[in-house]
PDB file of C-alpha atoms and ligand atoms in Angstrom:
ATOM      1  CA  MET A   9       0.000   0.000   0.000  1.00  0.00           C
ATOM      2  CA  ILE A  10       1.052   3.547  -0.704  1.00  0.00           C
ATOM      3  CA  HIS A  11       0.702   5.843   2.266  1.00  0.00           C
ATOM      4  CA  HIS A  12       0.097   9.513   1.923  1.00  0.00           C
ATOM      5  CA  THR A  13      -0.815  12.160   4.443  1.00  0.00           C
ATOM      6  CA  CYS A  14      -3.450  14.690   3.409  1.00  0.00           C
ATOM      7  CA  PHE A  15      -1.876  18.130   3.112  1.00  0.00           C
ATOM      8  CA  LYS A  16      -5.004  19.773   4.475  1.00  0.00           C
ATOM      9  CA  CYS A  17      -6.394  17.688   7.297  1.00  0.00           C
ATOM     10  CA  GLY A  18      -3.421  15.440   8.016  1.00  0.00           C
ATOM     11  CA  ARG A  19      -5.365  12.218   7.609  1.00  0.00           C
ATOM     12  CA  ARG A  20      -3.396   9.223   6.418  1.00  0.00           C
ATOM     13  CA  ILE A  21      -4.599   7.988   3.039  1.00  0.00           C
ATOM     14  CA  GLU A  22      -3.934   4.463   1.811  1.00  0.00           C
ATOM     15  CA  LEU A  23      -3.651   3.980  -1.926  1.00  0.00           C
ATOM     16  CA  ASP A  24      -3.702   0.655  -3.722  1.00  0.00           C
ATOM     17  CA  PRO A  25      -0.768   0.754  -6.172  1.00  0.00           C
ATOM     18  CA  VAL A  26      -2.662  -1.395  -8.699  1.00  0.00           C
ATOM     19  CA  PHE A  27      -5.578   1.022  -8.638  1.00  0.00           C
ATOM     20  CA  VAL A  28      -3.238   4.004  -8.946  1.00  0.00           C
ATOM     21  CA  GLY A  29      -1.460   2.374 -11.888  1.00  0.00           C
ATOM     22  CA  MET A  30      -4.789   1.791 -13.630  1.00  0.00           C
ATOM     23  CA  GLU A  31      -5.882   5.370 -13.059  1.00  0.00           C
ATOM     24  CA  LEU A  32      -2.572   6.641 -14.403  1.00  0.00           C
ATOM     25  CA  SER A  33      -2.963   4.532 -17.540  1.00  0.00           C
ATOM     26  CA  LYS A  34      -6.285   6.271 -18.209  1.00  0.00           C
ATOM     27  CA  LEU A  35      -4.658   9.695 -18.244  1.00  0.00           C
ATOM     28  CA  LYS A  36      -3.854  11.214 -21.580  1.00  0.00           C
ATOM     29  CA  VAL A  37      -0.462  12.280 -20.299  1.00  0.00           C
ATOM     30  CA  LYS A  38       2.345   9.917 -21.234  1.00  0.00           C
ATOM     31  CA  LYS A  39       4.520  10.540 -18.223  1.00  0.00           C
ATOM     32  CA  PRO A  40       2.403  11.983 -15.449  1.00  0.00           C
ATOM     33  CA  LYS A  41       4.292  13.538 -12.561  1.00  0.00           C
ATOM     34  CA  PHE A  42       1.465  13.415 -10.064  1.00  0.00           C
ATOM     35  CA  TYR A  43      -1.429  11.237  -9.111  1.00  0.00           C
ATOM     36  CA  LYS A  44      -4.441  13.129  -7.842  1.00  0.00           C
ATOM     37  CA  ALA A  45      -5.782  11.393  -4.775  1.00  0.00           C
ATOM     38  CA  LEU A  46      -8.998  12.529  -3.178  1.00  0.00           C
ATOM     39  CA  CYS A  47      -8.904  12.697   0.617  1.00  0.00           C
ATOM     40  CA  PRO A  48     -11.863  10.678   1.949  1.00  0.00           C
ATOM     41  CA  ALA A  49     -12.084  12.911   5.012  1.00  0.00           C
ATOM     42  CA  CYS A  50     -12.001  16.451   3.613  1.00  0.00           C
ATOM     43  CA  GLN A  51     -12.402  15.805  -0.154  1.00  0.00           C
ATOM     44  CA  SER A  52      -9.243  17.736  -0.931  1.00  0.00           C
ATOM     45  CA  THR A  53      -7.318  16.743  -4.015  1.00  0.00           C
ATOM     46  CA  ASN A  54      -3.840  15.667  -3.007  1.00  0.00           C
ATOM     47  CA  LYS A  55      -1.106  15.629  -5.598  1.00  0.00           C
ATOM     48  CA  VAL A  56       1.000  12.588  -4.854  1.00  0.00           C
ATOM     49  CA  SER A  57       4.329  12.496  -6.637  1.00  0.00           C
ATOM     50  CA  ILE A  58       4.711   9.491  -8.949  1.00  0.00           C
ATOM     51  CA  ALA A  59       8.440   9.377  -8.247  1.00  0.00           C
ATOM     52  CA  GLN A  60       7.615   8.918  -4.579  1.00  0.00           C
ATOM     53  CA  MET A  61       5.582   5.776  -5.249  1.00  0.00           C
ATOM     54  CA  GLN A  62       7.473   4.459  -8.259  1.00  0.00           C
ATOM     55  CA  SER A  63       8.920   1.467  -6.400  1.00  0.00           C
ATOM     56  CA  GLU A  64       5.422   0.448  -5.250  1.00  0.00           C
ATOM     57  CA  LEU A  65       4.120   0.767  -8.801  1.00  0.00           C
ATOM     58  CA  ASP A  66       7.054  -1.204 -10.199  1.00  0.00           C
ATOM     59  CA  ALA A  67       6.414  -3.992  -7.706  1.00  0.00           C
ATOM     60  CA  VAL A  68       2.933  -4.577  -9.132  1.00  0.00           C
ATOM     61  CA  ALA A  69       3.680  -3.620 -12.765  1.00  0.00           C
ATOM     62  CA  ASP A  70       2.557  -7.030 -14.079  1.00  0.00           C
ATOM     63  CA  GLU A  71      -0.700  -6.847 -12.189  1.00  0.00           C
ATOM     64  CA  ILE A  72      -1.340  -3.319 -13.480  1.00  0.00           C
ATOM     65  CA  ALA A  73      -0.628  -4.379 -17.073  1.00  0.00           C
ATOM     66  CA  ALA A  74      -3.049  -7.311 -16.747  1.00  0.00           C
ATOM     67  CA  LYS A  75      -5.777  -5.087 -15.301  1.00  0.00           C
ATOM     68  CA  VAL A  76      -5.290  -2.422 -17.968  1.00  0.00           C
ATOM     69  CA  GLU A  77      -5.541  -5.078 -20.664  1.00  0.00           C
ATOM     70  CA  GLU A  78      -8.712  -6.419 -19.065  1.00  0.00           C
ATOM     71  CA  MET A  79     -10.145  -2.904 -18.905  1.00  0.00           C
ATOM     72  CA  GLU A  80      -9.359  -2.195 -22.553  1.00  0.00           C
ATOM     73  CA  LYS A  81     -10.901  -5.503 -23.605  1.00  0.00           C
ATOM     74  CA  ALA A  82     -14.097  -4.697 -21.720  1.00  0.00           C
ATOM     75  CA  ARG A  83     -14.177  -1.268 -23.336  1.00  0.00           C
ATOM     76  CA  ALA A  84     -13.744  -2.767 -26.824  1.00  0.00           C
ATOM     77  CA  GLU A  85     -16.514  -5.269 -26.128  1.00  0.00           C
ATOM     78  CA  ALA A  86     -18.858  -2.541 -24.945  1.00  0.00           C
ATOM     79  CA  LYS A  87     -18.105  -0.571 -28.098  1.00  0.00           C
ATOM     80  CA  ALA A  88     -18.809  -3.592 -30.297  1.00  0.00           C
ATOM     81  CA  ALA A  89     -22.080  -4.249 -28.467  1.00  0.00           C
ATOM     82  CA  LYS A  90     -23.124  -0.651 -28.984  1.00  0.00           C
ATOM     83  CA  ARG A  91     -22.306  -0.836 -32.679  1.00  0.00           C
ATOM     84  CA  ALA A  92     -24.318  -4.054 -33.039  1.00  0.00           C
ATOM     85  CA  GLU A  93     -27.215  -2.405 -31.275  1.00  0.00           C
ATOM     86  CA  ALA A  94     -27.118   0.593 -33.612  1.00  0.00           C
ATOM     87  CA  LYS A  95     -27.017  -1.739 -36.571  1.00  0.00           C
ATOM     88  CA  ALA A  96     -30.019  -3.664 -35.287  1.00  0.00           C
ATOM     89  CA  LYS A  97     -31.942  -0.433 -34.883  1.00  0.00           C
ATOM     90  CA  ALA A  98     -31.084   0.761 -38.396  1.00  0.00           C
ATOM     91  CA  SER A  99     -32.357  -2.344 -40.114  1.00  0.00           C
TER      92      SER A  99
HETATM   93 ZN1   ZN B   6      -7.927  15.651   4.072  1.00  0.00          ZN
END
């Protein structure tokens, strides 16, 4: 787990590195410098430095890659289903 302390209220936030890696893969930025974590206590957006959690991310890199692949597959399937639906409606 990645630990971060909220800059505003001082609450300790736990971040799942796999989840963070997936979120980062969704960003349009190729090499993001920060991950924006929302504090569950005060809703503040905390900028957590990627460099700071790089070793945690590297440790689960395979798991992240597998999840991202899974996510992209699901997205492609949803797209195909939508297209089929549109086709069915047109005919
Ligand atoms: Zn907070």
